[in-house]
PDB file of C-alpha atoms in Angstrom:
ATOM      1  CA  LYS A   1      20.862 -23.341   9.957  1.00  0.00           C
ATOM      2  CA  CYS A   2      17.590 -24.958  10.980  1.00  0.00           C
ATOM      3  CA  THR A   3      16.175 -24.625   7.478  1.00  0.00           C
ATOM      4  CA  ASP A   4      19.303 -26.227   5.996  1.00  0.00           C
ATOM      5  CA  ALA A   5      18.998 -29.172   8.388  1.00  0.00           C
ATOM      6  CA  CYS A   6      15.238 -29.690   7.971  1.00  0.00           C
ATOM      7  CA  CYS A   7      15.032 -32.913   5.953  1.00  0.00           C
ATOM      8  CA  THR A   8      11.253 -32.690   5.446  1.00  0.00           C
ATOM      9  CA  GLY A   9      11.296 -29.104   4.132  1.00  0.00           C
ATOM     10  CA  ALA A  10       8.829 -28.037   6.835  1.00  0.00           C
ATOM     11  CA  LEU A  11      11.053 -25.036   7.552  1.00  0.00           C
ATOM     12  CA  SER A  12      11.920 -22.702   4.697  1.00  0.00           C
ATOM     13  CA  MET A  13      13.360 -19.212   4.308  1.00  0.00           C
ATOM     14  CA  ALA A  14      10.799 -16.547   3.419  1.00  0.00           C
ATOM     15  CA  GLY A  15      13.337 -13.884   2.504  1.00  0.00           C
ATOM     16  CA  GLU A  16      16.956 -12.814   2.662  1.00  0.00           C
ATOM     17  CA  LEU A  17      18.959  -9.879   4.004  1.00  0.00           C
ATOM     18  CA  MET A  18      20.129  -7.441   1.313  1.00  0.00           C
ATOM     19  CA  ASP A  19      21.571  -3.945   1.290  1.00  0.00           C
ATOM     20  CA  SER A  20      20.296  -1.260  -1.085  1.00  0.00           C
ATOM     21  CA  LYS A  21      23.042  -1.923  -3.663  1.00  0.00           C
ATOM     22  CA  GLU A  22      22.147  -5.614  -3.801  1.00  0.00           C
ATOM     23  CA  VAL A  23      18.487  -4.722  -4.258  1.00  0.00           C
ATOM     24  CA  ILE A  24      19.218  -2.338  -7.147  1.00  0.00           C
ATOM     25  CA  ASP A  25      21.622  -4.813  -8.775  1.00  0.00           C
ATOM     26  CA  SER A  26      18.827  -7.385  -8.655  1.00  0.00           C
ATOM     27  CA  VAL A  27      16.352  -4.885 -10.097  1.00  0.00           C
ATOM     28  CA  MET A  28      18.670  -3.952 -12.951  1.00  0.00           C
ATOM     29  CA  ARG A  29      18.670  -7.523 -14.224  1.00  0.00           C
ATOM     30  CA  ASP A  30      15.139  -6.743 -15.447  1.00  0.00           C
ATOM     31  CA  SER A  31      15.932  -3.285 -16.866  1.00  0.00           C
ATOM     32  CA  ALA A  32      15.172  -4.406 -20.434  1.00  0.00           C
ATOM     33  CA  VAL A  33      11.683  -5.429 -19.308  1.00  0.00           C
ATOM     34  CA  PHE A  34      11.109  -2.013 -17.719  1.00  0.00           C
ATOM     35  CA  LYS A  35      12.137  -0.227 -20.903  1.00  0.00           C
ATOM     36  CA  GLU A  36       9.827  -2.376 -23.016  1.00  0.00           C
ATOM     37  CA  SER A  37       6.799  -2.313 -20.690  1.00  0.00           C
ATOM     38  CA  GLY A  38       7.126   1.088 -19.051  1.00  0.00           C
ATOM     39  CA  GLY A  39       7.163  -0.645 -15.665  1.00  0.00           C
ATOM     40  CA  GLY A  40       9.482  -0.087 -12.756  1.00  0.00           C
ATOM     41  CA  VAL A  41      10.093  -0.672  -9.061  1.00  0.00           C
ATOM     42  CA  THR A  42       7.398  -0.813  -6.386  1.00  0.00           C
ATOM     43  CA  LEU A  43       8.394  -0.766  -2.722  1.00  0.00           C
ATOM     44  CA  SER A  44       5.972  -2.800  -0.684  1.00  0.00           C
ATOM     45  CA  GLY A  45       6.005  -4.608   2.616  1.00  0.00           C
ATOM     46  CA  GLY A  46       5.018  -4.708   5.400  1.00  0.00           C
ATOM     47  CA  GLU A  47       5.406  -0.949   5.456  1.00  0.00           C
ATOM     48  CA  PRO A  48       8.293   0.689   3.535  1.00  0.00           C
ATOM     49  CA  LEU A  49       8.070   3.815   5.721  1.00  0.00           C
ATOM     50  CA  PHE A  50       9.207   1.715   8.689  1.00  0.00           C
ATOM     51  CA  GLN A  51      12.610   1.555   6.925  1.00  0.00           C
ATOM     52  CA  PRO A  52      12.609   5.073   5.440  1.00  0.00           C
ATOM     53  CA  ASP A  53      16.374   5.507   5.000  1.00  0.00           C
ATOM     54  CA  PHE A  54      16.689   2.158   3.244  1.00  0.00           C
ATOM     55  CA  ALA A  55      13.664   2.992   1.084  1.00  0.00           C
ATOM     56  CA  LEU A  56      15.160   6.377   0.212  1.00  0.00           C
ATOM     57  CA  GLU A  57      18.440   4.785  -0.905  1.00  0.00           C
ATOM     58  CA  ILE A  58      16.609   2.399  -3.238  1.00  0.00           C
ATOM     59  CA  LEU A  59      14.287   5.062  -4.628  1.00  0.00           C
ATOM     60  CA  ARG A  60      17.083   7.541  -5.283  1.00  0.00           C
ATOM     61  CA  GLU A  61      19.248   4.954  -7.017  1.00  0.00           C
ATOM     62  CA  ALA A  62      16.317   3.713  -9.118  1.00  0.00           C
ATOM     63  CA  LYS A  63      15.541   7.241 -10.332  1.00  0.00           C
ATOM     64  CA  ASP A  64      19.251   7.859 -11.048  1.00  0.00           C
ATOM     65  CA  ARG A  65      19.118   4.817 -13.331  1.00  0.00           C
ATOM     66  CA  GLY A  66      15.972   6.004 -15.082  1.00  0.00           C
ATOM     67  CA  ILE A  67      13.600   3.497 -13.489  1.00  0.00           C
ATOM     68  CA  SER A  68      10.071   4.606 -12.577  1.00  0.00           C
ATOM     69  CA  THR A  69       9.078   4.123  -8.943  1.00  0.00           C
ATOM     70  CA  ALA A  70       5.994   3.451  -6.855  1.00  0.00           C
ATOM     71  CA  ILE A  71       5.372   2.742  -3.196  1.00  0.00           C
ATOM     72  CA  GLU A  72       2.603   0.792  -1.465  1.00  0.00           C
ATOM     73  CA  THR A  73       2.007   2.416   1.907  1.00  0.00           C
ATOM     74  CA  SER A  74      -0.461   2.629   4.764  1.00  0.00           C
ATOM     75  CA  GLY A  75       0.524   6.289   5.006  1.00  0.00           C
ATOM     76  CA  PHE A  76       1.537   5.815   8.641  1.00  0.00           C
ATOM     77  CA  GLY A  77       5.063   7.150   9.065  1.00  0.00           C
ATOM     78  CA  ASP A  78       7.249  10.131   9.836  1.00  0.00           C
ATOM     79  CA  PRO A  79       6.100  13.099   7.695  1.00  0.00           C
ATOM     80  CA  GLU A  80       9.621  14.394   7.039  1.00  0.00           C
ATOM     81  CA  LYS A  81      10.847  10.951   6.006  1.00  0.00           C
ATOM     82  CA  LEU A  82       7.834  10.690   3.714  1.00  0.00           C
ATOM     83  CA  ARG A  83       8.623  14.093   2.207  1.00  0.00           C
ATOM     84  CA  ALA A  84      12.225  13.037   1.550  1.00  0.00           C
ATOM     85  CA  CYS A  85      11.145   9.824  -0.188  1.00  0.00           C
ATOM     86  CA  ALA A  86       8.387  11.546  -2.161  1.00  0.00           C
ATOM     87  CA  GLU A  87      10.928  13.394  -4.300  1.00  0.00           C
ATOM     88  CA  TYR A  88      11.810  10.055  -5.911  1.00  0.00           C
ATOM     89  CA  ILE A  89       8.346   8.447  -6.120  1.00  0.00           C
ATOM     90  CA  ASP A  90       6.234   8.575  -9.271  1.00  0.00           C
ATOM     91  CA  VAL A  91       3.091   6.934  -7.864  1.00  0.00           C
ATOM     92  CA  PHE A  92       1.817   6.438  -4.314  1.00  0.00           C
ATOM     93  CA  LEU A  93      -0.482   3.448  -3.760  1.00  0.00           C
ATOM     94  CA  PHE A  94      -1.968   4.860  -0.564  1.00  0.00           C
ATOM     95  CA  ASP A  95      -4.237   2.759   1.678  1.00  0.00           C
ATOM     96  CA  TYR A  96      -7.594   3.942   2.989  1.00  0.00           C
ATOM     97  CA  LYS A  97      -8.792   1.088   5.210  1.00  0.00           C
ATOM     98  CA  ALA A  98     -11.283   2.630   7.623  1.00  0.00           C
ATOM     99  CA  THR A  99     -12.975   5.973   8.242  1.00  0.00           C
ATOM    100  CA  GLY A 100     -12.349   7.871  11.475  1.00  0.00           C
ATOM    101  CA  ASP A 101      -9.849   7.366  14.281  1.00  0.00           C
ATOM    102  CA  GLU A 102     -12.037   4.961  16.253  1.00  0.00           C
ATOM    103  CA  MET A 103     -12.700   2.500  13.434  1.00  0.00           C
ATOM    104  CA  HIS A 104      -9.145   2.781  12.123  1.00  0.00           C
ATOM    105  CA  LYS A 105      -7.636   2.062  15.534  1.00  0.00           C
ATOM    106  CA  GLU A 106      -9.945  -0.920  16.006  1.00  0.00           C
ATOM    107  CA  PHE A 107      -9.015  -2.468  12.645  1.00  0.00           C
ATOM    108  CA  CYS A 108      -5.412  -1.304  12.189  1.00  0.00           C
ATOM    109  CA  GLY A 109      -4.128  -0.514  15.667  1.00  0.00           C
ATOM    110  CA  VAL A 110      -3.402   3.176  14.992  1.00  0.00           C
ATOM    111  CA  PRO A 111      -5.609   6.273  14.532  1.00  0.00           C
ATOM    112  CA  GLN A 112      -6.338   7.575  11.043  1.00  0.00           C
ATOM    113  CA  SER A 113      -5.558  11.251  11.669  1.00  0.00           C
ATOM    114  CA  PRO A 114      -1.737  11.000  11.200  1.00  0.00           C
ATOM    115  CA  ILE A 115      -2.337   9.153   7.936  1.00  0.00           C
ATOM    116  CA  LEU A 116      -4.647  11.854   6.623  1.00  0.00           C
ATOM    117  CA  LYS A 117      -2.063  14.492   7.579  1.00  0.00           C
ATOM    118  CA  ASN A 118       0.472  12.652   5.439  1.00  0.00           C
ATOM    119  CA  LEU A 119      -2.029  12.534   2.599  1.00  0.00           C
ATOM    120  CA  SER A 120      -2.408  16.305   2.894  1.00  0.00           C
ATOM    121  CA  LEU A 121       1.383  16.581   2.753  1.00  0.00           C
ATOM    122  CA  LEU A 122       1.285  14.756  -0.586  1.00  0.00           C
ATOM    123  CA  ASP A 123      -1.257  17.346  -1.770  1.00  0.00           C
ATOM    124  CA  GLU A 124       1.233  20.097  -0.927  1.00  0.00           C
ATOM    125  CA  ILE A 125       4.012  18.603  -3.020  1.00  0.00           C
ATOM    126  CA  GLY A 126       1.809  17.658  -5.972  1.00  0.00           C
ATOM    127  CA  ALA A 127       2.180  13.889  -5.632  1.00  0.00           C
ATOM    128  CA  ASN A 128       0.321  11.323  -7.750  1.00  0.00           C
ATOM    129  CA  VAL A 129      -1.830   9.159  -5.463  1.00  0.00           C
ATOM    130  CA  VAL A 130      -3.975   6.101  -6.066  1.00  0.00           C
ATOM    131  CA  LEU A 131      -6.275   5.708  -3.043  1.00  0.00           C
ATOM    132  CA  ARG A 132      -6.530   1.968  -2.426  1.00  0.00           C
ATOM    133  CA  CYS A 133      -9.513   0.835  -0.405  1.00  0.00           C
ATOM    134  CA  PRO A 134      -9.868  -2.783   0.755  1.00  0.00           C
ATOM    135  CA  ILE A 135     -13.532  -3.740   1.130  1.00  0.00           C
ATOM    136  CA  ILE A 136     -14.157  -6.401   3.783  1.00  0.00           C
ATOM    137  CA  THR A 137     -17.604  -7.896   4.173  1.00  0.00           C
ATOM    138  CA  GLY A 138     -19.070  -7.314   7.618  1.00  0.00           C
ATOM    139  CA  LYS A 139     -16.237  -4.990   8.644  1.00  0.00           C
ATOM    140  CA  ASN A 140     -15.914  -1.804   6.615  1.00  0.00           C
ATOM    141  CA  ASP A 141     -18.641  -2.282   4.000  1.00  0.00           C
ATOM    142  CA  ILE A 142     -20.852   0.291   5.699  1.00  0.00           C
ATOM    143  CA  PRO A 143     -22.355   3.537   4.344  1.00  0.00           C
ATOM    144  CA  GLU A 144     -20.184   5.740   6.576  1.00  0.00           C
ATOM    145  CA  HIS A 145     -16.997   4.238   5.181  1.00  0.00           C
ATOM    146  CA  ILE A 146     -18.102   4.373   1.543  1.00  0.00           C
ATOM    147  CA  ALA A 147     -19.003   8.035   2.048  1.00  0.00           C
ATOM    148  CA  GLY A 148     -15.663   8.569   3.804  1.00  0.00           C
ATOM    149  CA  ILE A 149     -13.735   7.221   0.814  1.00  0.00           C
ATOM    150  CA  ALA A 150     -15.530   9.631  -1.508  1.00  0.00           C
ATOM    151  CA  ALA A 151     -15.122  12.626   0.817  1.00  0.00           C
ATOM    152  CA  THR A 152     -11.418  11.975   1.344  1.00  0.00           C
ATOM    153  CA  ALA A 153     -10.757  11.572  -2.379  1.00  0.00           C
ATOM    154  CA  LYS A 154     -12.659  14.765  -3.144  1.00  0.00           C
ATOM    155  CA  ALA A 155     -10.800  16.735  -0.461  1.00  0.00           C
ATOM    156  CA  HIS A 156      -7.293  15.761  -1.607  1.00  0.00           C
ATOM    157  CA  SER A 157      -5.938  17.055  -4.888  1.00  0.00           C
ATOM    158  CA  SER A 158      -3.191  14.408  -4.973  1.00  0.00           C
ATOM    159  CA  VAL A 159      -5.756  11.603  -5.366  1.00  0.00           C
ATOM    160  CA  HIS A 160      -6.238  10.877  -9.054  1.00  0.00           C
ATOM    161  CA  LEU A 161      -7.777   7.405  -8.854  1.00  0.00           C
ATOM    162  CA  ILE A 162      -9.759   5.424  -6.284  1.00  0.00           C
ATOM    163  CA  GLN A 163      -9.268   1.673  -6.356  1.00  0.00           C
ATOM    164  CA  LEU A 164     -11.569  -0.713  -4.498  1.00  0.00           C
ATOM    165  CA  GLU A 165      -9.874  -3.955  -3.489  1.00  0.00           C
ATOM    166  CA  PRO A 166     -12.172  -6.872  -2.583  1.00  0.00           C
ATOM    167  CA  TYR A 167     -11.127  -9.004   0.371  1.00  0.00           C
ATOM    168  CA  HIS A 168      -9.411 -12.255  -0.616  1.00  0.00           C
ATOM    169  CA  LYS A 169      -8.252 -15.294   1.342  1.00  0.00           C
ATOM    170  CA  LEU A 170      -4.668 -15.533   0.124  1.00  0.00           C
ATOM    171  CA  GLY A 171      -3.246 -14.646   3.530  1.00  0.00           C
ATOM    172  CA  ILE A 172      -4.927 -17.530   5.355  1.00  0.00           C
ATOM    173  CA  SER A 173      -2.297 -20.075   4.293  1.00  0.00           C
ATOM    174  CA  LYS A 174       0.426 -17.764   5.617  1.00  0.00           C
ATOM    175  CA  SER A 175      -1.310 -17.595   8.998  1.00  0.00           C
ATOM    176  CA  ASP A 176      -1.476 -21.389   9.049  1.00  0.00           C
ATOM    177  CA  LYS A 177       2.258 -21.671   8.352  1.00  0.00           C
ATOM    178  CA  LEU A 178       3.045 -19.208  11.144  1.00  0.00           C
ATOM    179  CA  GLY A 179       0.770 -21.032  13.568  1.00  0.00           C
ATOM    180  CA  GLU A 180      -1.409 -17.938  13.962  1.00  0.00           C
ATOM    181  CA  ASP A 181      -5.160 -17.874  14.451  1.00  0.00           C
ATOM    182  CA  VAL A 182      -7.098 -16.653  11.423  1.00  0.00           C
ATOM    183  CA  LEU A 183      -8.944 -13.620  12.752  1.00  0.00           C
ATOM    184  CA  TYR A 184     -11.213 -13.192   9.744  1.00  0.00           C
ATOM    185  CA  ASP A 185     -12.378 -15.651   7.109  1.00  0.00           C
ATOM    186  CA  GLY A 186     -15.407 -13.902   5.673  1.00  0.00           C
ATOM    187  CA  ALA A 187     -17.060 -13.762   2.297  1.00  0.00           C
ATOM    188  CA  VAL A 188     -15.484 -12.106  -0.723  1.00  0.00           C
ATOM    189  CA  PRO A 189     -17.629  -9.066  -1.690  1.00  0.00           C
ATOM    190  CA  ALA A 190     -19.869  -9.576  -4.712  1.00  0.00           C
ATOM    191  CA  ARG A 191     -18.771  -7.846  -7.908  1.00  0.00           C
ATOM    192  CA  ALA A 192     -22.162  -6.155  -8.284  1.00  0.00           C
ATOM    193  CA  THR A 193     -21.855  -4.701  -4.773  1.00  0.00           C
ATOM    194  CA  LEU A 194     -18.407  -3.294  -5.531  1.00  0.00           C
ATOM    195  CA  GLU A 195     -19.633  -1.803  -8.805  1.00  0.00           C
ATOM    196  CA  ALA A 196     -22.443  -0.039  -6.929  1.00  0.00           C
ATOM    197  CA  TYR A 197     -19.942   1.334  -4.398  1.00  0.00           C
ATOM    198  CA  CYS A 198     -17.687   2.498  -7.218  1.00  0.00           C
ATOM    199  CA  THR A 199     -20.521   4.341  -8.926  1.00  0.00           C
ATOM    200  CA  GLU A 200     -21.503   6.025  -5.664  1.00  0.00           C
ATOM    201  CA  ILE A 201     -17.919   7.011  -4.823  1.00  0.00           C
ATOM    202  CA  SER A 202     -17.189   8.355  -8.300  1.00  0.00           C
ATOM    203  CA  ALA A 203     -20.374  10.438  -8.331  1.00  0.00           C
ATOM    204  CA  ALA A 204     -19.702  11.905  -4.887  1.00  0.00           C
ATOM    205  CA  SER A 205     -15.969  12.574  -5.363  1.00  0.00           C
ATOM    206  CA  GLY A 206     -15.888  13.568  -9.025  1.00  0.00           C
ATOM    207  CA  LYS A 207     -12.960  11.187  -9.506  1.00  0.00           C
ATOM    208  CA  GLU A 208     -12.461   7.888 -11.304  1.00  0.00           C
ATOM    209  CA  CYS A 209     -13.139   4.735  -9.286  1.00  0.00           C
ATOM    210  CA  ALA A 210     -12.071   1.257 -10.379  1.00  0.00           C
ATOM    211  CA  ILE A 211     -12.150  -2.284  -8.971  1.00  0.00           C
ATOM    212  CA  SER A 212      -8.836  -4.101  -8.768  1.00  0.00           C
TER     213      SER A 212
END
């Protein structure tokens, strides 16, 4: 009601409430594009595993309609809910943000060990995982973390690709709109630095590494 009454447009809706049927009906409007491009549905967030039953409904319905599926996840969630969803997921875009419980808790608020257990679960069921690794200057661009990416990729059979993601500043405007302090506004990593990391990670893990 406030957004409707805001004559200056300073308040605006950032989303809408939908049930799983409404989501799939919306998705199906682009079904011709999926068939032509080979694309499909990606569940993102936030964290889809925080709404696992809703995610499962969407994933199951998408697969029933012949649509390929992917999920972007931090990997932090209930293992059994993850296992249930995994049956209907073609590709996991699985975050690897920090190495070790201490660093991970400092940066992300939770330890890394439950996330790695879920990654091992994906090994067990033969999932297809892209390990996505944000690189943030002055935070996780340290030798221990680069080595940790390589070691984790090597140790998990589900990981088929490592993707380095350079820090960007697109979220700063969102923080401004929400009236939040910007906690980090550092430099974007140099392309040459990322290429060197990629070469090191690929050599140590024996797996392909790319820069997004």
